[in-house]
CSV table of C-alpha atoms and ligand atoms in Angstrom, one decimal:
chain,number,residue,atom,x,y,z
A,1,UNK,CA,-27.2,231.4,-14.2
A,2,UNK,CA,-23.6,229.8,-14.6
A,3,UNK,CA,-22.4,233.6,-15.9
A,4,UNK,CA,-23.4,235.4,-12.6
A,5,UNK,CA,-22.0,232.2,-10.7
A,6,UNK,CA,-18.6,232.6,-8.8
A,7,UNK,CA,-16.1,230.4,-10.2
A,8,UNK,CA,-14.8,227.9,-7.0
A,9,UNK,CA,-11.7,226.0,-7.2
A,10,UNK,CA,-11.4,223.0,-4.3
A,11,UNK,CA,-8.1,222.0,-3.3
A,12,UNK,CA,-8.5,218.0,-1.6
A,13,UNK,CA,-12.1,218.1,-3.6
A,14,UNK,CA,-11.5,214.1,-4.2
A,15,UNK,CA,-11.6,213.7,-0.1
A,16,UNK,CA,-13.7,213.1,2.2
A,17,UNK,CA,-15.0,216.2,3.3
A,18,UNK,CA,-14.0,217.6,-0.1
A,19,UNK,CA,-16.2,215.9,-2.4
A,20,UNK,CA,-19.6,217.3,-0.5
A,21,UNK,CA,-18.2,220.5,-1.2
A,22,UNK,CA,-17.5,219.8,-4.9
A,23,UNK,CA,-21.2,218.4,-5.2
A,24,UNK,CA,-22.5,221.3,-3.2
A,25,UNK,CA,-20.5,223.9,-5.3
A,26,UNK,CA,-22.1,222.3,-8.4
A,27,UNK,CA,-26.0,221.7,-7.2
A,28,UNK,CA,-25.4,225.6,-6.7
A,29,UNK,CA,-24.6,226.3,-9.7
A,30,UNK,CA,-21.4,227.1,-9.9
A,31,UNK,CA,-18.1,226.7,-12.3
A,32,UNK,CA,-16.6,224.2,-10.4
A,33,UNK,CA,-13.1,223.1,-10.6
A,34,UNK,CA,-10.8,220.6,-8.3
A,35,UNK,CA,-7.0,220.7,-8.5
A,36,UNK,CA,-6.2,217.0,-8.0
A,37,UNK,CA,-2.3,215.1,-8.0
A,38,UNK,CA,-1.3,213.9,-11.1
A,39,UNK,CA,-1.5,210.1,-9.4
A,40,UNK,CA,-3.8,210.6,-7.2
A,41,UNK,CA,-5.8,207.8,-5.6
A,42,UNK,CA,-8.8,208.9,-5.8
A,43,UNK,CA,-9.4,208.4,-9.5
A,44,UNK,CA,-12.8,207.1,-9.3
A,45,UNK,CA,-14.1,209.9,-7.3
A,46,UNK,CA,-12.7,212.2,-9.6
A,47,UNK,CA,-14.7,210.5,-12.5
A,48,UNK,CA,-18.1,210.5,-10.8
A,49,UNK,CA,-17.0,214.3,-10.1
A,50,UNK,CA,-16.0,215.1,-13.7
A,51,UNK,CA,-19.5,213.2,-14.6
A,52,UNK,CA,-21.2,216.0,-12.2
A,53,UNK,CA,-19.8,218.9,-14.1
A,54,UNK,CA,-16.5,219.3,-12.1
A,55,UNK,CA,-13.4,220.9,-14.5
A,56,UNK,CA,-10.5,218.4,-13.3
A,57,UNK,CA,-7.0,220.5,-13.1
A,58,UNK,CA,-4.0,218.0,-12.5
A,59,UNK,CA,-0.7,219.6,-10.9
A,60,UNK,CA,1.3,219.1,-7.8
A,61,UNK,CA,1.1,221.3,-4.7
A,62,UNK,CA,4.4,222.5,-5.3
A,63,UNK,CA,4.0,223.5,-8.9
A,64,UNK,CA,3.8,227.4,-8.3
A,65,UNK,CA,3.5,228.2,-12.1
A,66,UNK,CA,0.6,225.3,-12.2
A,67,UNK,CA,-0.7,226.8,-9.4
A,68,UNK,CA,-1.3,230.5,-10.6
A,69,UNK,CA,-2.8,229.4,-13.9
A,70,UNK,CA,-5.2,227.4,-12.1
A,71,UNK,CA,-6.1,230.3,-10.0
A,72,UNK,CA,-6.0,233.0,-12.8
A,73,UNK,CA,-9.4,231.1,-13.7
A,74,UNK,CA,-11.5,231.3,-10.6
A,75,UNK,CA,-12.6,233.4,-8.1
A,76,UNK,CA,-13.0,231.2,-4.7
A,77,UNK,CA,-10.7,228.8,-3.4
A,78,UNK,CA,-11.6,226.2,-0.6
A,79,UNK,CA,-9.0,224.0,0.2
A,80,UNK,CA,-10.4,220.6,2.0
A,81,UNK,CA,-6.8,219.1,2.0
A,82,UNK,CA,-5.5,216.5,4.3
A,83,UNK,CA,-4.3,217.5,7.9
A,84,UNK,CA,-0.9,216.2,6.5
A,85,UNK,CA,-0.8,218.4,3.6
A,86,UNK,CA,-1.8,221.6,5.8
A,87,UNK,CA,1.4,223.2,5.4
A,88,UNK,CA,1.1,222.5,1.9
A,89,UNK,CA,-1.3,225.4,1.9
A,90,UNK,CA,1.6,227.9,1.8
A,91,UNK,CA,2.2,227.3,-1.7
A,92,UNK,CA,-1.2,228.4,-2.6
A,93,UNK,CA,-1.1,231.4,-0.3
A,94,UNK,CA,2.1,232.2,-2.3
A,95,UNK,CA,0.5,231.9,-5.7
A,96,UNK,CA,-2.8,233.3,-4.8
A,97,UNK,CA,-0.3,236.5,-4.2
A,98,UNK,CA,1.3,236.5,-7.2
A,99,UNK,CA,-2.4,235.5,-9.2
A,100,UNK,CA,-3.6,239.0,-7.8
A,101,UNK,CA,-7.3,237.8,-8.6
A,102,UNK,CA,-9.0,235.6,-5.9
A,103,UNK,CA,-11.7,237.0,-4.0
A,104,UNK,CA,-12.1,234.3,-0.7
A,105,UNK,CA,-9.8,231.7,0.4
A,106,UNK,CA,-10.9,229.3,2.7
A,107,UNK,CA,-8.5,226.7,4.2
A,108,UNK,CA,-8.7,223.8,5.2
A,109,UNK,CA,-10.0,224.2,8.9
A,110,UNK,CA,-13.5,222.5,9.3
A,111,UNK,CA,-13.0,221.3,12.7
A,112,UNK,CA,-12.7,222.8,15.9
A,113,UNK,CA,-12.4,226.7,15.7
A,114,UNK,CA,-8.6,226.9,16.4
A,115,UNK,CA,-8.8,230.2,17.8
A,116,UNK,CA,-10.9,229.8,20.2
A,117,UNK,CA,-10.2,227.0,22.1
A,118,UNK,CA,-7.6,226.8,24.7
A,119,UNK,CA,-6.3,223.7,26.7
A,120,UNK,CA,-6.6,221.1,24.8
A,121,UNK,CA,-3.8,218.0,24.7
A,122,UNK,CA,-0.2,219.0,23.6
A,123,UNK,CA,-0.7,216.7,20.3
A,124,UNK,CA,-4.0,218.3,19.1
A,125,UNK,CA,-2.3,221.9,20.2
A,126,UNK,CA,0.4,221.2,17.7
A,127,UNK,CA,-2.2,220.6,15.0
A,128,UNK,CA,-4.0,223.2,15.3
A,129,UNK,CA,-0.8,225.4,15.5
A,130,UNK,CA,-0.4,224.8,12.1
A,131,UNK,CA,-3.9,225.7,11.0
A,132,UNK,CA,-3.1,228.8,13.0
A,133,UNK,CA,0.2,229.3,10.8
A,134,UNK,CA,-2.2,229.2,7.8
A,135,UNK,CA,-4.5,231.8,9.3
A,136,UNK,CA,-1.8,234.3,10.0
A,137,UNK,CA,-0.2,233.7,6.0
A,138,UNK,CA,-3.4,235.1,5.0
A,139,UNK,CA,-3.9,237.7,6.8
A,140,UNK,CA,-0.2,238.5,6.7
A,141,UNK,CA,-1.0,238.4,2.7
A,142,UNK,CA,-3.9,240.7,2.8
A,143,UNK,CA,-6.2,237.4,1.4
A,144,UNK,CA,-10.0,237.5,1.9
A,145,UNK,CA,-10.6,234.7,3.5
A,146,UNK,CA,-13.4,232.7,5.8
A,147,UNK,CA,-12.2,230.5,8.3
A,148,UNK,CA,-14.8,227.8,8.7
A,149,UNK,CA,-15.1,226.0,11.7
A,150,UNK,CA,-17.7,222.7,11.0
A,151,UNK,CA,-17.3,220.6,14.3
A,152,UNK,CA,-17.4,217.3,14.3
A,153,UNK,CA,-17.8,215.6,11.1
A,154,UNK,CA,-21.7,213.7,11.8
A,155,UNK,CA,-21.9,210.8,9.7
A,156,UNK,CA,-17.9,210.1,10.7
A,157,UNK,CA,-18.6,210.6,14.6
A,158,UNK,CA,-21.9,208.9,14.8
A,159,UNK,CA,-19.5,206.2,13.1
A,160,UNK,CA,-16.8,206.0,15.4
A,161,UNK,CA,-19.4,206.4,18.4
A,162,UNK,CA,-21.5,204.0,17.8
A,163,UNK,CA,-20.4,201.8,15.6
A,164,UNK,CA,-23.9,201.3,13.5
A,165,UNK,CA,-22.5,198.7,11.2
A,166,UNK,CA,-21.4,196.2,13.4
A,167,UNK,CA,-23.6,193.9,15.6
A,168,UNK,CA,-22.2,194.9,19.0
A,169,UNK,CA,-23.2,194.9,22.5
A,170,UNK,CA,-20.7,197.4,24.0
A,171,UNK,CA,-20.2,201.2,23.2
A,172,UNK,CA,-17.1,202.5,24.6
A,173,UNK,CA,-18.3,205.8,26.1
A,174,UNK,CA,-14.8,208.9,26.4
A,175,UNK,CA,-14.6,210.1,30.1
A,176,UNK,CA,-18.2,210.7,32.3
A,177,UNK,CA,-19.9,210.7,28.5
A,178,UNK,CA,-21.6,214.0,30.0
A,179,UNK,CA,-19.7,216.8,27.6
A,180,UNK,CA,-21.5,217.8,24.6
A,181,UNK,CA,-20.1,218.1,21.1
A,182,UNK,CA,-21.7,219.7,18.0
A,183,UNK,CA,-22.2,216.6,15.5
A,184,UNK,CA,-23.1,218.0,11.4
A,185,UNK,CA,-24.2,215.9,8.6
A,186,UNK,CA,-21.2,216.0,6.1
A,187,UNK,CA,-24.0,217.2,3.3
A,188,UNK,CA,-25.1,220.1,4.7
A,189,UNK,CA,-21.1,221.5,5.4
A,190,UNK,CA,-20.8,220.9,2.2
A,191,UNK,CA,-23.5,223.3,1.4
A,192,UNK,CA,-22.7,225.8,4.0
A,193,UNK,CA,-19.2,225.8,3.2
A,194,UNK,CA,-20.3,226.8,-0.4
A,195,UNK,CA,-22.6,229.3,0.5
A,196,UNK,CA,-20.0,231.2,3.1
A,197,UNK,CA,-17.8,231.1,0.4
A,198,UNK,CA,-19.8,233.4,-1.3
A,199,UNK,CA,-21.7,235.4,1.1
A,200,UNK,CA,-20.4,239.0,1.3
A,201,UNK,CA,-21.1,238.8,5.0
A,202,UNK,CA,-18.6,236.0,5.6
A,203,UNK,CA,-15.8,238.2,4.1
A,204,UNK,CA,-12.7,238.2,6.5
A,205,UNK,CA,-15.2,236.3,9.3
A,206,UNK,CA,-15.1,232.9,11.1
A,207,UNK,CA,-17.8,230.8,10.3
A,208,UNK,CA,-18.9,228.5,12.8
A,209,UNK,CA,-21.5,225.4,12.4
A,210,UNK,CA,-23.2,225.1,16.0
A,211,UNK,CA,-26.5,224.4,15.5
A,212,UNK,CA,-29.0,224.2,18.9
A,213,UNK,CA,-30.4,220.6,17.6
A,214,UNK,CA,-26.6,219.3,16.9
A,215,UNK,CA,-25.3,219.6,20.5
A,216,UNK,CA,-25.2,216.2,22.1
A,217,UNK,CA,-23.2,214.5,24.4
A,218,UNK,CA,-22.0,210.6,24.2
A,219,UNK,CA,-24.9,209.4,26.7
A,220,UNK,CA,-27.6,211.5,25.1
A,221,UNK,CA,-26.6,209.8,21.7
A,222,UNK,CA,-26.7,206.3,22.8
A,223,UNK,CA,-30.1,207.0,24.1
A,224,UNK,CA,-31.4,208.3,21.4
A,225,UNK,CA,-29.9,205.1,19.6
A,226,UNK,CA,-31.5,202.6,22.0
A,227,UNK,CA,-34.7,204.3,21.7
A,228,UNK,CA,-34.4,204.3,17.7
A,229,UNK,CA,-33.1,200.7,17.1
A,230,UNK,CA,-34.9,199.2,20.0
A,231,UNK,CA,-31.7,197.7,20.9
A,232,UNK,CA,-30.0,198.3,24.4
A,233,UNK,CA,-26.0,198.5,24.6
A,234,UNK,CA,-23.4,198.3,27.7
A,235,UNK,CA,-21.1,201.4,28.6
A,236,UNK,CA,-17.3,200.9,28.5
A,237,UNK,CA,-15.9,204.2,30.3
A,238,UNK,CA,-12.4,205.0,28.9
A,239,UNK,CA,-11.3,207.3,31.9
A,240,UNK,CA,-9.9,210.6,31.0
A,241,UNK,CA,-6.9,209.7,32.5
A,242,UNK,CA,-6.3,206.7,29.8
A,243,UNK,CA,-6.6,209.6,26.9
A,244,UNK,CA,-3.9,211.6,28.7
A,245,UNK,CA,-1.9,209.1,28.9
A,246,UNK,CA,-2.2,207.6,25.7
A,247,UNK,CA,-1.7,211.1,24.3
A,248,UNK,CA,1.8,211.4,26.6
A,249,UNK,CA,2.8,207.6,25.3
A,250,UNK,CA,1.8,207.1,21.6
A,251,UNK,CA,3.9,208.3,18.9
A,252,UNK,CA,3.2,211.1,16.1
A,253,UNK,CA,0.8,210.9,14.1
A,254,UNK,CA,-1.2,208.5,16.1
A,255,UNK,CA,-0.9,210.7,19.5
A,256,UNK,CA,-3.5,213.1,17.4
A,257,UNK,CA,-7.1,211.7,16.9
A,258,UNK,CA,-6.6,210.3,21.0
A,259,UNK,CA,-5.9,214.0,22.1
A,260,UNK,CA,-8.6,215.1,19.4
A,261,UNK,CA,-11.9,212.3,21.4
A,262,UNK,CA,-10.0,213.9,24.5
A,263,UNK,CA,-10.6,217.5,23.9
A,264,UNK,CA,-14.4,217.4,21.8
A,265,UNK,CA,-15.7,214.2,23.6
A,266,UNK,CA,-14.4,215.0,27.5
A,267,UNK,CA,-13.8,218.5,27.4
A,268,UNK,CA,-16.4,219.5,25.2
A,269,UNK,CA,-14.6,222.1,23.4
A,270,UNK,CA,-17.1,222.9,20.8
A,271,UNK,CA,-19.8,224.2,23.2
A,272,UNK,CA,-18.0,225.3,25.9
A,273,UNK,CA,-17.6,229.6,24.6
A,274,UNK,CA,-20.1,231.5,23.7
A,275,UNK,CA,-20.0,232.9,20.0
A,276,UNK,CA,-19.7,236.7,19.7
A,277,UNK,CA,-18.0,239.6,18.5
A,278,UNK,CA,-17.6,239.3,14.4
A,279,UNK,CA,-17.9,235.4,14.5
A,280,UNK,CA,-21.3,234.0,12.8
A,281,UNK,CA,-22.9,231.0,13.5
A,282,UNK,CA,-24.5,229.5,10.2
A,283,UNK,CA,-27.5,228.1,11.4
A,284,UNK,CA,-28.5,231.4,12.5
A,285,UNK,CA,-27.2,233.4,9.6
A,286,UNK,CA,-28.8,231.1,7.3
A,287,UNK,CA,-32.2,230.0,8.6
A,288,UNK,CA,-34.5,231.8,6.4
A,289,UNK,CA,-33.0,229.8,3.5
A,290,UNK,CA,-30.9,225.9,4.7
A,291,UNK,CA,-31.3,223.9,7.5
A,292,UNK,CA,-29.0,222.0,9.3
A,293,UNK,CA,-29.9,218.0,9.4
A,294,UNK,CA,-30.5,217.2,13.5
A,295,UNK,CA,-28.8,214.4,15.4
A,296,UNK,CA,-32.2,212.8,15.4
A,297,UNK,CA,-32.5,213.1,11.6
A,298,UNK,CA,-28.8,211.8,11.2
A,299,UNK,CA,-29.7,208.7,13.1
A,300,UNK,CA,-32.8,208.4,10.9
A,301,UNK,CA,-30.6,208.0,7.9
A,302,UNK,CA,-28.2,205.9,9.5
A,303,UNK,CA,-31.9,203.2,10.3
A,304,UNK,CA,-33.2,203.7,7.3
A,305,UNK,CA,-31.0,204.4,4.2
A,306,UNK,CA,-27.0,204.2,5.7
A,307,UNK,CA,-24.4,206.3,3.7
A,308,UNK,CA,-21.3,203.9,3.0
A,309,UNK,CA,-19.2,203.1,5.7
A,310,UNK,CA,-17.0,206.7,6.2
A,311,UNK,CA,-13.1,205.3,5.9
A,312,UNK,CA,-11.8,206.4,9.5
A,313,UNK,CA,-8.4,205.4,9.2
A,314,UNK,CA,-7.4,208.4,11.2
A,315,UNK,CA,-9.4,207.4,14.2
A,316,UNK,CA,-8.6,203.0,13.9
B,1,LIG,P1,-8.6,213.5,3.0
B,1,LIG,O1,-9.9,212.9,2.5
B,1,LIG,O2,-7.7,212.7,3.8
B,1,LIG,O3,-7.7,214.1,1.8
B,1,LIG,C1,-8.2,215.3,1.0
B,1,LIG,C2,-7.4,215.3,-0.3
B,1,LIG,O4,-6.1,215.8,-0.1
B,1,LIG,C3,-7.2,214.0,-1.0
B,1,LIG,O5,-8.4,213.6,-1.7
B,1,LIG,C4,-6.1,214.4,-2.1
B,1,LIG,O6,-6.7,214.9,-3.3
B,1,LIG,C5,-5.4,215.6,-1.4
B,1,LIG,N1,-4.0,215.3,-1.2
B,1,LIG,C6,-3.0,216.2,-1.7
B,1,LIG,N2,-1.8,215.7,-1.4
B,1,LIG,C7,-2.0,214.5,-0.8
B,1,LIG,C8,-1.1,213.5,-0.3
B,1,LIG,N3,0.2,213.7,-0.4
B,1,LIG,N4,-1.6,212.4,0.2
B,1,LIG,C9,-2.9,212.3,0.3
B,1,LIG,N5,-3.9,213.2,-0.1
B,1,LIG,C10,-3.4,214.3,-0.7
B,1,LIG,O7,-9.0,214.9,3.8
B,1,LIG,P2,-10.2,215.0,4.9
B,1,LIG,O8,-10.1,213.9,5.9
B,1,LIG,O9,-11.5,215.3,4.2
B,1,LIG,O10,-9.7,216.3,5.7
B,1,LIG,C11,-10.0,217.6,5.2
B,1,LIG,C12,-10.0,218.6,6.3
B,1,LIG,O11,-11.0,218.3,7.2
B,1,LIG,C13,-8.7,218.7,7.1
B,1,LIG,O12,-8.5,220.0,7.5
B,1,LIG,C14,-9.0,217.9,8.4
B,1,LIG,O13,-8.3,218.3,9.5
B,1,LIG,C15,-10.5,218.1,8.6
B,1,LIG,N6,-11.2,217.0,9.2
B,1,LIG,C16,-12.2,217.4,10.1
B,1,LIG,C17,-12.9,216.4,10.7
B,1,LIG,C18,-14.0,216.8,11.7
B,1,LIG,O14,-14.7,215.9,12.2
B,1,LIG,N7,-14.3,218.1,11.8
B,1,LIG,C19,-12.7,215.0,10.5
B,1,LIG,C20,-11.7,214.7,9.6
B,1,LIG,C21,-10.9,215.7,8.9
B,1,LIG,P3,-6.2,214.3,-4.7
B,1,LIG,O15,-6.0,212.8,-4.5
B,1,LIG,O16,-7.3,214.6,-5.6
B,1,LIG,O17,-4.9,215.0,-5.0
C-alpha cells in the first residue's frame, strides 16, 4: 500500500549503484523519486526509470531553494552520488535542515565502513576523510541517518578480478592473493539499502553488508572460477610493494582505486574487525526475510545469464 509507503528520494539514482536502489525502492513499493542534473548524462536511464514508476525532479546540487522543495515531498533520502560529488552532499545536509521534515538520510558511503578501518594508503585515507566530513554534518545537524557500509561492489569486483568477458589466460592476482574481501551482488544492496532505510532499527546505526558466504579472497575466487568454467588461468602477483608505490607516484584522482585494491584486496580491510557494539550486520538482521546472493551464485550468473559489462572507468 503506496499510502503506508515511505516516500524515498535518491540523490545519484541514474548511477551505478544508484539505479539498483531506485528499482529496489520501487519493487518495494514505494513513492520513489530521483533528483537528477538538468543535463545529465544519463538520460536513458532516467527514461527506463521514469517507465518503472520513478518521479524524475531536475535541479542542480547547488540549488538550495530546489533542493528543499524537493525534500518537502519525501520522507527518506539516500544519496548514491559520485565519490567526486561527496562534498556536494553538504548542500543537502543544509537543506534537509532548513526542510525540517526528513526522517533518514543516508549518504553516499557503500563501501568500506570508514570508521572502522585504520591504515589504509594516504590516497584512500583522504577519501574516506571526506565521507567522514559527511558523517559528522549530520550528526552535527541532529539528522537521522544510516551509514551503510556494502563492501565491495560484486558484479564490479568479480569484473575487475577476473575479467569474465575477455578470453584471457592470465589473472593478475594483488599481493599473496591470501586476504579476504566481502564481494555483494549490486541487486541485493539495492534491496538492503532500501530496507535499512526504513527499518526503525537502523535509525542512527551503521549498517554493514558482511555476509559469511561473501568473504573470499583473490585465490579462493579463481578457484572457484576454474572449477566453474573448466578453464585453468596463470597468476600474475602484483607485489604489495608495486601498489605502495604506485599510490606514492600517480597523481590525484588516479592515486585512489590503486590505494583502494591495496587496502580491500592485500590488507583485507573488510574482514579484518569484528562487528559489535550498535553496528548491524544485514545478513543477520535480515535473514528471516532477504538473502544475500553467494560468491558461488554470483559466478553462476556471470556462466549462465552475464549482466552487461559494469563501466569501471574508475578502476582502468
Ligand atoms: P556514479 O555512477 O559515478 O554517479 C552517480 C550519479 O551522480 C550520476 O548518475 C549523476 O546523476 C550524479 N552526479 C551529480 N553530479 C554529477 C557530476 N558533476 N558528474 C557526474 N555525475 C554527477 O556513482 P557510483 O559509482 O554508483 O558511486 C556511488 C557511491 O558508491 C559512491 O559513494 C562511491 O564511492 C561508492 N562506490 C562503491 C564501490 C564499492 O565497490 N563499494 C564501487 C564504486 C563506487 P545524474 O546524472 O542523474 O545527475
Amino acid at each position: 500500500m503506496a499510502e503506508n509507503k515511505s516516500k524515498i528520494l535518491l540523490f545519484g539514482g541514474s548511477g551505478y549503484i544508484g539505479r539498483h536502489m531506485v528499482r529496489a525502492s520501487i519493487k518495494l513499493g514505494h513513492p520513489t523519486y530521483v533528483y537528477s542534473r538538468p543535463h545529465s548524462d544519463h538520460s536513458q536511464v532516467l527514461n527506463e526509470l521514469q517507465s518503472f514508476g520513478a518521479i524524475i525532479v531536475k535541479g542542480q546540487l547547488d540549488d538550495h531553494v530546489k533542493l528543499v522543495s524537493a525534500l518537502r515531498e519525501v520522507d527518506v533520502v539516500i544519496s548514491a552520488l559520485a565519490y567526486p560529488q561527496v562534498l556536494d552532499q553538504i548542500n543537502i545536509i543544509e537543506a534537509i535542515k532548513v526542510a525540517g521534515n526528513i526522517k533518514r538520510f543516508l549518504p553516499s558511503d557503500f563501501g568500506c565502513e570508514e570508521d572502522r578501518i585504520i591504515s589504509v594508503l594516504p590516497p584512500f585515507q583522504a577519501f574516506l576523510d571526506k565521507k567522514k566530513r559527511v558523517r559528522r554534518a549530520i550528526e552535527e545537524a541532529n539528522i537521522p541517518y544510516t551509514y551503510v557500509s556494502a563492501n565491495c561492489f560484486g558484479a564490479y569486483f568479480v569484473n575487475y578480478l577476473l575479467r569474465p568477458y575477455e578470453q584471457n589466460q592470465e589473472i593478475t592476482v594483488y599481493g599473496t592473493g591470501e586476504a579476504k574481501a566481502v564481494l555483494n551482488y549490486e541487486e541485493d544492496i539495492g534491496i538492503y539499502t532500501i530496507k535499512v532505510a526504513t527499518d526503525p532499527k537502523a535509525c542512527n546505526r551503521v549498517v554493514i553488508f558482511r555476509p559469511r558466504t561473501n568473504m573470499i579472497s583473490q585465490l579462493e575466487l579463481i578457484a572457484l572460477w576454474e572449477k566453474k568454467t573448466g578453464r585453468s588461468f596463470s597468476k600474475i602477483h602484483v607485489p604489495e610493494q608495486e601498489l605502495v608505490t604506485l599510490s606514492n607516484t600517480l597523481p590525484d584522482p588516479l592515486n585512489i582505486p590503486v590505494s583502494i585494491i591495496h587496502s580491500v584486496f592485500v590488507k583485507g580491510v573488510t574482514t579484518d574487525f569484528e562487528i559489535g557494539g550498535d553496528d548491524i550486520e544485514a545478513s543477520v538482521v535480515y535473514r528471516d526475510q532477504l538473502k544475500f546472493t553467494t560468491i558461488e551464485e554470483l559466478l553462476d550468473i556471470f556462466l549462465h545469464d552475464p549482466p552487461p559489462k559494469p563501466a569501471l572507468a574508475a578502476f582502468e
